[in-house]
mmCIF file of C-alpha atoms in Angstrom:
data_model
loop_
_atom_site.group_PDB
_atom_site.id
_atom_site.type_symbol
_atom_site.label_atom_id
_atom_site.label_comp_id
_atom_site.label_asym_id
_atom_site.label_seq_id
_atom_site.Cartn_x
_atom_site.Cartn_y
_atom_site.Cartn_z
ATOM 1 C CA MET A 1 0.722 6.569 25.915
ATOM 2 C CA VAL A 2 -3.022 7.874 24.417
ATOM 3 C CA VAL A 3 -3.992 8.396 20.661
ATOM 4 C CA GLU A 4 -6.682 10.643 19.658
ATOM 5 C CA ALA A 5 -7.441 10.087 16.035
ATOM 6 C CA ASP A 6 -10.125 11.529 13.731
ATOM 7 C CA GLY A 7 -10.797 11.925 10.109
ATOM 8 C CA GLY A 8 -13.459 13.204 7.862
ATOM 9 C CA SER A 9 -14.671 14.117 4.118
ATOM 10 C CA ARG A 10 -16.287 16.736 2.654
ATOM 11 C CA GLY A 11 -19.039 14.747 0.692
ATOM 12 C CA ASN A 12 -18.293 11.466 1.596
ATOM 13 C CA PRO A 13 -16.859 10.460 -0.585
ATOM 14 C CA GLY A 14 -15.069 13.900 -0.962
ATOM 15 C CA PRO A 15 -11.564 15.483 -0.296
ATOM 16 C CA ALA A 16 -10.747 13.555 2.926
ATOM 17 C CA GLY A 17 -8.169 13.949 5.543
ATOM 18 C CA PHE A 18 -7.191 12.642 8.868
ATOM 19 C CA GLY A 19 -5.399 13.875 12.057
ATOM 20 C CA ALA A 20 -3.887 11.912 15.056
ATOM 21 C CA VAL A 21 -2.555 13.340 18.159
ATOM 22 C CA VAL A 22 -0.304 11.164 20.617
ATOM 23 C CA VAL A 23 -0.282 12.381 24.363
ATOM 24 C CA ASP A 24 1.466 11.300 27.346
ATOM 25 C CA ALA A 25 -1.121 9.763 29.454
ATOM 26 C CA GLY A 26 0.400 10.699 32.740
ATOM 27 C CA THR A 27 1.407 14.467 32.027
ATOM 28 C CA GLY A 28 -1.257 15.297 29.053
ATOM 29 C CA GLU A 29 2.024 16.469 27.268
ATOM 30 C CA VAL A 30 1.492 16.275 23.256
ATOM 31 C CA LEU A 31 4.357 13.984 21.874
ATOM 32 C CA ALA A 32 3.353 13.860 18.178
ATOM 33 C CA GLU A 33 1.094 14.845 15.736
ATOM 34 C CA ARG A 34 0.211 13.559 12.385
ATOM 35 C CA ILE A 35 -2.059 15.369 9.574
ATOM 36 C CA GLY A 36 -2.728 14.104 6.271
ATOM 37 C CA GLY A 37 -4.847 14.661 3.098
ATOM 38 C CA LEU A 38 -6.240 11.444 1.277
ATOM 39 C CA GLY A 39 -7.526 12.987 -2.022
ATOM 40 C CA ARG A 40 -11.180 11.931 -2.449
ATOM 41 C CA THR A 41 -12.359 9.157 -0.224
ATOM 42 C CA THR A 42 -15.037 8.352 2.431
ATOM 43 C CA ASN A 43 -15.050 9.505 6.157
ATOM 44 C CA ASN A 44 -14.519 5.555 7.141
ATOM 45 C CA VAL A 45 -11.496 5.395 5.242
ATOM 46 C CA ALA A 46 -10.149 8.854 6.569
ATOM 47 C CA GLU A 47 -11.233 7.537 10.416
ATOM 48 C CA TYR A 48 -9.330 4.290 9.899
ATOM 49 C CA GLN A 49 -6.116 6.208 8.398
ATOM 50 C CA GLY A 50 -5.983 8.904 11.253
ATOM 51 C CA LEU A 51 -5.984 5.495 13.624
ATOM 52 C CA ILE A 52 -3.219 3.881 11.735
ATOM 53 C CA ALA A 53 -1.281 7.063 11.626
ATOM 54 C CA GLY A 54 -1.942 7.488 15.423
ATOM 55 C CA LEU A 55 -0.584 3.701 16.393
ATOM 56 C CA ARG A 56 2.223 4.064 13.970
ATOM 57 C CA ALA A 57 3.364 7.520 15.758
ATOM 58 C CA ALA A 58 2.940 5.985 19.368
ATOM 59 C CA ALA A 59 4.978 2.854 18.152
ATOM 60 C CA GLU A 60 7.788 5.193 16.815
ATOM 61 C CA LEU A 61 7.942 6.843 20.307
ATOM 62 C CA GLY A 62 8.102 3.366 22.092
ATOM 63 C CA ALA A 63 4.455 3.120 24.033
ATOM 64 C CA GLU A 64 4.143 -0.010 25.600
ATOM 65 C CA SER A 65 0.337 0.244 26.136
ATOM 66 C CA VAL A 66 -1.918 2.505 23.874
ATOM 67 C CA ASP A 67 -5.485 4.105 25.002
ATOM 68 C CA VAL A 68 -7.038 5.260 21.650
ATOM 69 C CA ARG A 69 -9.729 7.436 21.804
ATOM 70 C CA MET A 70 -12.178 8.466 18.806
ATOM 71 C CA ASP A 71 -15.659 9.991 18.082
ATOM 72 C CA SER A 72 -16.083 7.084 15.249
ATOM 73 C CA LYS A 73 -18.266 4.668 16.888
ATOM 74 C CA LEU A 74 -17.939 2.426 13.629
ATOM 75 C CA VAL A 75 -13.902 1.936 13.789
ATOM 76 C CA VAL A 76 -14.066 2.007 17.861
ATOM 77 C CA GLU A 77 -16.997 -1.453 18.061
ATOM 78 C CA GLN A 78 -15.000 -2.730 14.837
ATOM 79 C CA MET A 79 -11.547 -2.563 16.225
ATOM 80 C CA SER A 80 -12.594 -3.654 19.529
ATOM 81 C CA GLY A 81 -14.101 -6.865 18.011
ATOM 82 C CA ARG A 82 -17.838 -6.157 18.424
ATOM 83 C CA TRP A 83 -18.613 -5.302 15.014
ATOM 84 C CA LYS A 84 -17.324 -7.332 12.010
ATOM 85 C CA VAL A 85 -16.005 -5.409 8.889
ATOM 86 C CA LYS A 86 -18.443 -6.210 6.433
ATOM 87 C CA GLN A 87 -17.240 -3.360 3.921
ATOM 88 C CA PRO A 88 -14.623 -4.794 1.475
ATOM 89 C CA HIS A 89 -12.669 -1.330 1.493
ATOM 90 C CA LEU A 90 -12.306 -1.085 4.861
ATOM 91 C CA GLN A 91 -11.229 -4.697 5.950
ATOM 92 C CA PRO A 92 -7.529 -4.159 4.286
ATOM 93 C CA LEU A 93 -7.453 -0.699 6.730
ATOM 94 C CA ALA A 94 -8.895 -2.627 9.827
ATOM 95 C CA ARG A 95 -6.348 -5.367 9.167
ATOM 96 C CA GLN A 96 -3.111 -3.116 9.454
ATOM 97 C CA ALA A 97 -4.817 -1.326 12.189
ATOM 98 C CA ARG A 98 -4.585 -4.620 14.088
ATOM 99 C CA GLU A 99 -1.181 -5.592 12.827
ATOM 100 C CA LEU A 100 0.060 -2.302 14.440
ATOM 101 C CA ALA A 101 -1.863 -2.642 17.441
ATOM 102 C CA ALA A 102 -0.507 -6.266 18.104
ATOM 103 C CA SER A 103 2.903 -4.759 18.591
ATOM 104 C CA PHE A 104 1.889 -3.208 22.000
ATOM 105 C CA ALA A 105 1.220 -4.766 25.272
ATOM 106 C CA ARG A 106 -2.301 -3.691 25.664
ATOM 107 C CA VAL A 107 -4.606 -1.149 23.536
ATOM 108 C CA THR A 108 -7.891 -0.195 24.438
ATOM 109 C CA TYR A 109 -10.463 1.747 22.498
ATOM 110 C CA ARG A 110 -13.043 4.048 23.667
ATOM 111 C CA TRP A 111 -15.390 6.456 22.149
ATOM 112 C CA VAL A 112 -15.370 9.899 22.944
ATOM 113 C CA PRO A 113 -17.793 12.593 21.771
ATOM 114 C CA ARG A 114 -16.315 15.279 19.062
ATOM 115 C CA GLU A 115 -15.720 17.755 21.463
ATOM 116 C CA ARG A 116 -13.530 15.747 23.551
ATOM 117 C CA ASN A 117 -11.554 14.968 20.250
ATOM 118 C CA ARG A 118 -10.908 18.373 19.075
ATOM 119 C CA ARG A 119 -7.303 18.500 18.741
ATOM 120 C CA ALA A 120 -7.621 15.549 16.404
ATOM 121 C CA ASP A 121 -10.948 17.045 14.790
ATOM 122 C CA GLN A 122 -9.107 20.048 14.093
ATOM 123 C CA LEU A 123 -5.765 18.344 12.184
ATOM 124 C CA ALA A 124 -8.532 16.343 10.039
ATOM 125 C CA ASN A 125 -10.354 19.651 9.076
ATOM 126 C CA ASP A 126 -6.956 21.495 8.438
ATOM 127 C CA ALA A 127 -6.290 18.509 5.951
ATOM 128 C CA MET A 128 -9.522 19.111 4.378
ATOM 129 C CA ASP A 129 -9.296 22.680 3.688
ATOM 130 C CA ALA A 130 -5.906 22.540 2.489
ATOM 131 C CA GLN A 131 -7.454 20.451 -0.186
ATOM 132 C CA ALA A 132 -10.158 22.498 -0.741
ATOM 133 C CA ARG A 133 -7.945 25.396 -1.646
ATOM 134 C CA GLY A 134 -5.814 23.082 -4.317
ATOM 135 C CA ALA A 135 -3.128 21.497 -1.941
ATOM 136 C CA PRO A 136 -2.299 17.981 -3.156
ATOM 137 C CA PRO A 137 -2.709 15.535 -0.740
ATOM 138 C CA THR A 138 0.292 15.487 1.919
ATOM 139 C CA LEU A 139 1.562 13.830 5.142
ATOM 140 C CA GLU A 140 2.917 15.909 7.819
ATOM 141 C CA GLU A 141 4.767 14.576 10.849
ATOM 142 C CA HIS A 142 5.350 16.629 14.249
ATOM 143 C CA THR A 143 7.355 14.715 16.871
ATOM 144 C CA ALA A 144 8.515 16.153 19.896
ATOM 145 C CA PRO A 145 11.936 15.724 20.750
ATOM 146 C CA PRO A 146 12.293 12.955 23.534
ATOM 147 C CA PRO A 147 13.640 14.166 26.776
ATOM 148 C CA GLU A 148 17.173 13.316 27.744
ATOM 149 C CA LYS A 149 17.647 9.963 29.228
ATOM 150 C CA ASP A 150 20.018 7.105 29.492
ATOM 151 C CA PRO A 151 18.151 4.218 27.103
ATOM 152 C CA GLU A 152 19.443 1.424 29.006
ATOM 153 C CA ARG A 153 18.845 2.760 32.473
ATOM 154 C CA ASP A 154 15.332 4.237 31.953
ATOM 155 C CA ALA A 155 14.042 1.419 29.675
ATOM 156 C CA GLY A 156 15.133 -1.358 31.293
ATOM 157 C CA GLY A 157 17.318 -2.395 28.827
ATOM 158 C CA PRO A 158 19.664 -1.742 25.771
ATOM 159 C CA SER A 159 18.342 0.510 23.104
ATOM 160 C CA GLN A 160 17.221 -0.483 19.892
ATOM 161 C CA ALA A 161 20.583 0.427 17.943
ATOM 162 C CA ALA A 162 22.331 -1.944 20.835
ATOM 163 C CA LEU A 163 19.846 -4.681 20.212
ATOM 164 C CA ILE A 164 20.677 -5.183 16.534
ATOM 165 C CA GLY A 165 24.341 -4.483 17.243
ATOM 166 C CA ILE A 166 24.915 -0.905 16.335
ATOM 167 C CA PRO A 167 27.008 1.182 18.277
ATOM 168 C CA GLU A 168 24.860 4.313 19.324
ATOM 169 C CA ASP A 169 27.484 6.946 17.861
ATOM 170 C CA ASN A 170 26.953 5.106 13.888
ATOM 171 C CA ALA A 171 23.644 4.169 14.208
ATOM 172 C CA ALA A 172 22.024 6.915 11.846
ATOM 173 C CA GLU A 173 25.057 5.888 9.389
ATOM 174 C CA ALA A 174 24.186 2.114 9.725
ATOM 175 C CA ALA A 175 20.631 3.038 8.798
ATOM 176 C CA GLN A 176 21.799 3.838 5.137
ATOM 177 C CA THR A 177 23.135 0.269 4.831
ATOM 178 C CA ALA A 178 21.577 -2.164 7.084
ATOM 179 C CA PRO A 179 19.404 -4.815 5.777
ATOM 180 C CA PRO A 180 15.682 -4.234 5.946
ATOM 181 C CA ALA A 181 15.410 -7.263 8.238
ATOM 182 C CA ALA A 182 17.683 -5.511 11.026
ATOM 183 C CA TRP A 183 14.912 -2.811 11.189
ATOM 184 C CA SER A 184 11.936 -4.779 11.036
ATOM 185 C CA GLY A 185 12.847 -7.852 13.130
ATOM 186 C CA ALA A 186 12.011 -10.145 10.223
ATOM 187 C CA THR A 187 13.201 -13.317 10.370
ATOM 188 C CA GLY A 188 13.858 -16.392 7.904
ATOM 189 C CA THR A 189 14.694 -16.303 4.461
ATOM 190 C CA PRO A 190 12.461 -14.191 2.060
ATOM 191 C CA THR A 191 10.531 -14.774 -1.237
ATOM 192 C CA ARG A 192 12.311 -12.489 -3.687
ATOM 193 C CA LEU A 193 9.597 -11.373 -6.659
ATOM 194 C CA LEU A 194 11.139 -9.454 -9.613
ATOM 195 C CA LEU A 195 8.173 -7.761 -10.552
ATOM 196 C CA LEU A 196 8.317 -6.945 -14.158
ATOM 197 C CA ARG A 197 5.213 -4.913 -16.095
ATOM 198 C CA HIS A 198 4.652 -5.839 -19.815
ATOM 199 C CA ALA A 199 6.187 -4.008 -22.580
ATOM 200 C CA GLN A 200 4.303 -1.581 -24.773
ATOM 201 C CA THR A 201 1.317 -2.262 -26.969
ATOM 202 C CA GLU A 202 -0.856 -0.269 -29.057
ATOM 203 C CA HIS A 203 -3.405 0.376 -26.267
ATOM 204 C CA SER A 204 -0.634 1.389 -23.815
ATOM 205 C CA ALA A 205 0.842 3.602 -26.436
ATOM 206 C CA GLN A 206 -2.563 5.429 -27.003
ATOM 207 C CA ARG A 207 -3.095 5.405 -22.771
ATOM 208 C CA ARG A 208 -6.240 3.447 -23.238
ATOM 209 C CA TYR A 209 -7.586 1.142 -21.045
ATOM 210 C CA SER A 210 -6.465 -2.405 -21.186
ATOM 211 C CA GLY A 211 -7.653 -4.989 -18.741
ATOM 212 C CA ARG A 212 -8.472 -8.434 -20.219
ATOM 213 C CA GLY A 213 -8.108 -7.214 -23.961
ATOM 214 C CA ASP A 214 -5.798 -9.475 -25.484
ATOM 215 C CA VAL A 215 -3.746 -7.097 -27.383
ATOM 216 C CA PRO A 216 0.191 -7.864 -28.602
ATOM 217 C CA LEU A 217 3.087 -6.081 -27.819
ATOM 218 C CA THR A 218 4.594 -3.319 -30.478
ATOM 219 C CA ASP A 219 7.652 -3.821 -32.256
ATOM 220 C CA LEU A 220 9.184 -1.329 -29.788
ATOM 221 C CA GLY A 221 7.628 -3.458 -27.093
ATOM 222 C CA MET A 222 9.531 -5.968 -28.433
ATOM 223 C CA ARG A 223 12.775 -4.464 -28.247
ATOM 224 C CA GLN A 224 11.871 -3.320 -24.469
ATOM 225 C CA ALA A 225 11.363 -6.813 -23.404
ATOM 226 C CA GLY A 226 14.503 -7.818 -24.635
ATOM 227 C CA ALA A 227 16.134 -4.782 -23.030
ATOM 228 C CA ALA A 228 14.405 -6.035 -19.593
ATOM 229 C CA ALA A 229 15.269 -9.660 -20.339
ATOM 230 C CA ARG A 230 19.257 -8.742 -20.786
ATOM 231 C CA ARG A 231 18.949 -6.684 -17.522
ATOM 232 C CA LEU A 232 16.993 -10.071 -15.421
ATOM 233 C CA ALA A 233 19.956 -12.504 -17.067
ATOM 234 C CA ALA A 234 22.659 -10.690 -15.159
ATOM 235 C CA MET A 235 20.807 -11.554 -11.904
ATOM 236 C CA ASP A 236 21.606 -14.392 -9.871
ATOM 237 C CA ASP A 237 19.541 -17.378 -8.460
ATOM 238 C CA ILE A 238 16.094 -17.038 -10.623
ATOM 239 C CA VAL A 239 14.066 -20.074 -9.939
ATOM 240 C CA THR A 240 11.088 -19.743 -12.441
ATOM 241 C CA ILE A 241 9.297 -17.023 -14.103
ATOM 242 C CA VAL A 242 5.344 -16.418 -13.185
ATOM 243 C CA SER A 243 3.236 -14.851 -15.994
ATOM 244 C CA SER A 244 -0.132 -13.495 -16.308
ATOM 245 C CA PRO A 245 -1.430 -15.567 -19.064
ATOM 246 C CA LEU A 246 -2.385 -12.376 -21.514
ATOM 247 C CA ARG A 247 -0.265 -12.133 -24.692
ATOM 248 C CA ARG A 248 1.354 -8.824 -23.842
ATOM 249 C CA ALA A 249 2.488 -10.518 -20.763
ATOM 250 C CA ARG A 250 3.285 -13.670 -22.148
ATOM 251 C CA GLN A 251 5.352 -12.357 -25.086
ATOM 252 C CA THR A 252 7.561 -10.231 -22.176
ATOM 253 C CA ALA A 253 7.956 -13.425 -20.397
ATOM 254 C CA ASP A 254 9.143 -15.254 -23.363
ATOM 255 C CA GLU A 255 11.937 -12.716 -23.672
ATOM 256 C CA VAL A 256 13.185 -13.317 -20.179
ATOM 257 C CA ALA A 257 12.891 -16.991 -20.581
ATOM 258 C CA ALA A 258 15.041 -16.869 -23.346
ATOM 259 C CA ALA A 259 17.819 -14.935 -22.049
ATOM 260 C CA THR A 260 17.654 -16.641 -18.286
ATOM 261 C CA GLY A 261 16.620 -20.246 -19.338
ATOM 262 C CA ALA A 262 14.137 -20.323 -16.441
ATOM 263 C CA GLU A 263 10.746 -21.936 -17.271
ATOM 264 C CA ILE A 264 7.384 -19.999 -17.623
ATOM 265 C CA VAL A 265 4.557 -20.748 -15.441
ATOM 266 C CA LEU A 266 1.319 -19.037 -16.089
ATOM 267 C CA GLU A 267 -0.599 -17.965 -13.108
ATOM 268 C CA ASP A 268 -4.242 -16.348 -13.916
ATOM 269 C CA GLY A 269 -4.337 -14.392 -10.188
ATOM 270 C CA PHE A 270 -1.584 -12.235 -11.990
ATOM 271 C CA THR A 271 -4.088 -10.615 -15.038
ATOM 272 C CA GLU A 272 -4.651 -7.659 -15.386
ATOM 273 C CA VAL A 273 -8.224 -5.916 -13.661
ATOM 274 C CA ASP A 274 -11.227 -6.418 -15.748
ATOM 275 C CA PHE A 275 -12.216 -2.912 -16.798
ATOM 276 C CA GLY A 276 -15.677 -4.064 -18.637
ATOM 277 C CA ALA A 277 -17.178 -1.705 -20.591
ATOM 278 C CA TRP A 278 -14.324 0.954 -20.236
ATOM 279 C CA GLU A 279 -12.003 -1.722 -22.159
ATOM 280 C CA GLY A 280 -10.208 0.302 -24.999
ATOM 281 C CA LEU A 281 -11.425 3.797 -23.859
ATOM 282 C CA THR A 282 -9.111 6.344 -22.890
ATOM 283 C CA PHE A 283 -9.251 7.991 -19.470
ATOM 284 C CA ALA A 284 -11.498 10.836 -21.005
ATOM 285 C CA GLU A 285 -13.905 8.875 -22.579
ATOM 286 C CA ALA A 286 -14.465 6.458 -19.852
ATOM 287 C CA ALA A 287 -15.284 9.597 -17.530
ATOM 288 C CA ALA A 288 -17.642 10.952 -20.394
ATOM 289 C CA ARG A 289 -19.310 7.772 -20.637
ATOM 290 C CA ASP A 290 -20.029 7.239 -16.998
ATOM 291 C CA PRO A 291 -19.158 10.303 -15.279
ATOM 292 C CA ASP A 292 -20.301 9.391 -11.594
ATOM 293 C CA LEU A 293 -19.417 5.794 -11.714
ATOM 294 C CA HIS A 294 -16.089 6.970 -12.835
ATOM 295 C CA ARG A 295 -15.418 9.417 -10.092
ATOM 296 C CA ARG A 296 -16.772 6.677 -7.667
ATOM 297 C CA TRP A 297 -14.298 4.102 -8.895
ATOM 298 C CA LEU A 298 -11.167 6.800 -8.502
ATOM 299 C CA ALA A 299 -12.031 7.129 -4.998
ATOM 300 C CA ASP A 300 -13.254 3.704 -3.758
ATOM 301 C CA PRO A 301 -11.386 0.246 -4.503
ATOM 302 C CA ALA A 302 -14.407 -1.616 -3.755
ATOM 303 C CA VAL A 303 -16.410 0.189 -6.809
ATOM 304 C CA PRO A 304 -16.085 -1.802 -10.239
ATOM 305 C CA PRO A 305 -16.147 -0.502 -13.592
ATOM 306 C CA PRO A 306 -19.592 -1.317 -15.471
ATOM 307 C CA GLY A 307 -19.500 -4.908 -15.897
ATOM 308 C CA GLY A 308 -16.078 -5.254 -14.661
ATOM 309 C CA GLU A 309 -13.780 -5.969 -11.598
ATOM 310 C CA SER A 310 -13.107 -3.976 -8.405
ATOM 311 C CA PHE A 311 -9.546 -3.313 -6.874
ATOM 312 C CA ALA A 312 -10.799 -4.826 -4.033
ATOM 313 C CA GLU A 313 -11.571 -8.001 -6.159
ATOM 314 C CA VAL A 314 -8.116 -7.753 -7.772
ATOM 315 C CA HIS A 315 -6.563 -7.601 -4.039
ATOM 316 C CA ARG A 316 -7.992 -10.892 -2.931
ATOM 317 C CA ARG A 317 -6.831 -12.880 -6.137
ATOM 318 C CA VAL A 318 -3.571 -11.334 -6.170
ATOM 319 C CA ARG A 319 -3.140 -12.204 -2.307
ATOM 320 C CA ARG A 320 -4.175 -15.821 -3.240
ATOM 321 C CA ALA A 321 -1.906 -16.045 -6.029
ATOM 322 C CA ARG A 322 0.948 -14.653 -3.888
ATOM 323 C CA ASP A 323 0.418 -17.061 -1.217
ATOM 324 C CA THR A 324 0.475 -20.128 -3.615
ATOM 325 C CA LEU A 325 3.561 -19.016 -4.927
ATOM 326 C CA ILE A 326 5.078 -18.713 -1.529
ATOM 327 C CA ALA A 327 3.791 -21.824 -0.556
ATOM 328 C CA LYS A 328 5.787 -23.792 -3.347
ATOM 329 C CA HIS A 329 8.567 -21.624 -3.729
ATOM 330 C CA GLY A 330 9.533 -19.906 -0.680
ATOM 331 C CA GLY A 331 12.914 -18.419 -0.165
ATOM 332 C CA ALA A 332 13.608 -18.621 -3.866
ATOM 333 C CA THR A 333 13.636 -15.488 -6.454
ATOM 334 C CA LEU A 334 11.007 -15.434 -9.023
ATOM 335 C CA VAL A 335 10.248 -13.069 -12.001
ATOM 336 C CA VAL A 336 6.460 -12.020 -11.923
ATOM 337 C CA VAL A 337 5.595 -10.866 -15.613
ATOM 338 C CA SER A 338 2.379 -9.038 -14.914
ATOM 339 C CA HIS A 339 0.362 -5.761 -15.425
ATOM 340 C CA VAL A 340 0.201 -2.539 -13.163
ATOM 341 C CA THR A 341 -2.971 -3.168 -11.071
ATOM 342 C CA PRO A 342 -1.204 -6.656 -9.768
ATOM 343 C CA ILE A 343 2.154 -5.245 -9.397
ATOM 344 C CA LYS A 344 0.536 -2.124 -7.648
ATOM 345 C CA THR A 345 -1.437 -4.455 -5.446
ATOM 346 C CA LEU A 346 1.721 -6.832 -4.690
ATOM 347 C CA LEU A 347 3.578 -3.395 -3.673
ATOM 348 C CA TRP A 348 0.617 -2.172 -1.443
ATOM 349 C CA MET A 349 0.735 -5.440 0.235
ATOM 350 C CA ALA A 350 4.339 -5.242 1.095
ATOM 351 C CA LEU A 351 4.006 -1.761 2.167
ATOM 352 C CA ASP A 352 1.291 -2.287 4.486
ATOM 353 C CA ALA A 353 -0.382 0.979 3.321
ATOM 354 C CA GLY A 354 -3.928 1.758 2.488
ATOM 355 C CA PRO A 355 -5.788 1.540 -0.546
ATOM 356 C CA SER A 356 -4.986 5.010 -1.792
ATOM 357 C CA VAL A 357 -1.574 3.899 -2.255
ATOM 358 C CA LEU A 358 -3.173 2.114 -5.918
ATOM 359 C CA TYR A 359 -3.967 6.059 -6.985
ATOM 360 C CA ARG A 360 -0.514 7.554 -5.643
ATOM 361 C CA MET A 361 1.769 5.226 -7.397
ATOM 362 C CA HIS A 362 3.097 5.455 -11.276
ATOM 363 C CA LEU A 363 4.577 2.116 -13.016
ATOM 364 C CA ASP A 364 6.114 2.563 -16.234
ATOM 365 C CA LEU A 365 5.954 -0.063 -19.108
ATOM 366 C CA ILE A 366 8.522 -2.720 -18.808
ATOM 367 C CA SER A 367 9.660 -1.719 -15.227
ATOM 368 C CA LEU A 368 11.092 -3.441 -12.636
ATOM 369 C CA SER A 369 10.195 -3.306 -9.030
ATOM 370 C CA VAL A 370 11.566 -5.564 -6.260
ATOM 371 C CA VAL A 371 9.918 -7.037 -3.439
ATOM 372 C CA GLU A 372 10.594 -9.489 -0.529
ATOM 373 C CA PHE A 373 8.031 -11.008 1.620
ATOM 374 C CA TYR A 374 9.460 -12.819 4.685
ATOM 375 C CA PRO A 375 7.740 -16.286 6.347
ATOM 376 C CA ASP A 376 6.928 -14.340 9.397
ATOM 377 C CA GLY A 377 4.880 -12.118 7.703
ATOM 378 C CA HIS A 378 7.154 -8.691 7.161
ATOM 379 C CA ALA A 379 8.133 -7.440 4.007
ATOM 380 C CA SER A 380 10.595 -5.067 2.243
ATOM 381 C CA VAL A 381 10.320 -3.112 -0.944
ATOM 382 C CA ARG A 382 13.508 -2.942 -2.394
ATOM 383 C CA LEU A 383 12.755 -1.088 -5.629
ATOM 384 C CA VAL A 384 10.013 0.645 -7.274
ATOM 385 C CA ASN A 385 9.733 1.303 -11.034
ATOM 386 C CA ASP A 386 12.941 1.348 -12.340
ATOM 387 C CA THR A 387 13.517 1.550 -16.328
ATOM 388 C CA CYS A 388 17.333 1.956 -16.440
ATOM 389 C CA HIS A 389 17.549 -1.224 -18.581
ATOM 390 C CA LEU A 390 15.839 1.199 -21.495
ATOM 391 C CA GLU A 391 18.795 3.357 -21.269
#
């Protein structure tokens, strides 16, 4: 199959979008289209997101080999291995694209002039136009129905449903109940992380940036932590509690330890992002203090607050901390008591998504999320932002 992909940004950074088209290399028939708005980001991020969407669509259609055609010299050269990916905010996207490409027998990358990439270019512009009119960022998928055929006869083997032991007639129903490993092909026993955000503090109640400031829990926060602890105490096989060393996380972890009997291990890698000069400010106050920087920070994970830490830097230290946990406690169930940014980062890793997921995900105080990391590199997100223990 041929993947035509494009992306763009009005302002760079600015309202951005991508488009991707999957074409049958033999007939020229359009098999699938992808169009998505990305909010405010850069041209290069949008180009990579177009490539990722196109590769994912080709994989869903069962392509064995893919010819990628793009008018982005940067993406083509980086994916071909001739240029290094030096920009930190592009490295996760390039890694995600390479992981998708590894699922095909062969992938080639070819630069084409824009006039020969008109279909994908039009989709990307449609996404940018929609956002300029005030529409929220979206992802739309259009896939042509596959031709009628016998999957075993035409593909030379059993269908995907048959490969995992599901009768064809019951495949749709089984999709609702099958374990994630059956669908992803993951192997081995996963390391299960129960991700618990800390309970309420004065800063969180006032919606202030709260990074390295060591504020304690409020009285309500202590009651919230106790409710979460009672919920976790009903879960089996918790080996240990890994906590950020900041007081609000440690107080929450203490409640969990008292309820479960598990020991607490402190991990600096799960500390909240350093907001620098914005520490203690509200969103509006930080935006008024540094309007241009604040806008760029919201669009680019490589941009740090003044005197603070970028989301890209958080990603690196959280990944190191996660890898250390898996190396030491592989296959076990752990409670990780942390903050909104490290928890979002772990979910970002598990979802294998682009960095825009950081801005599109909401996590409440004392919310529980669950993710499993498999030893073969697969992951499964089982729960996000659940606060039923507060009811």
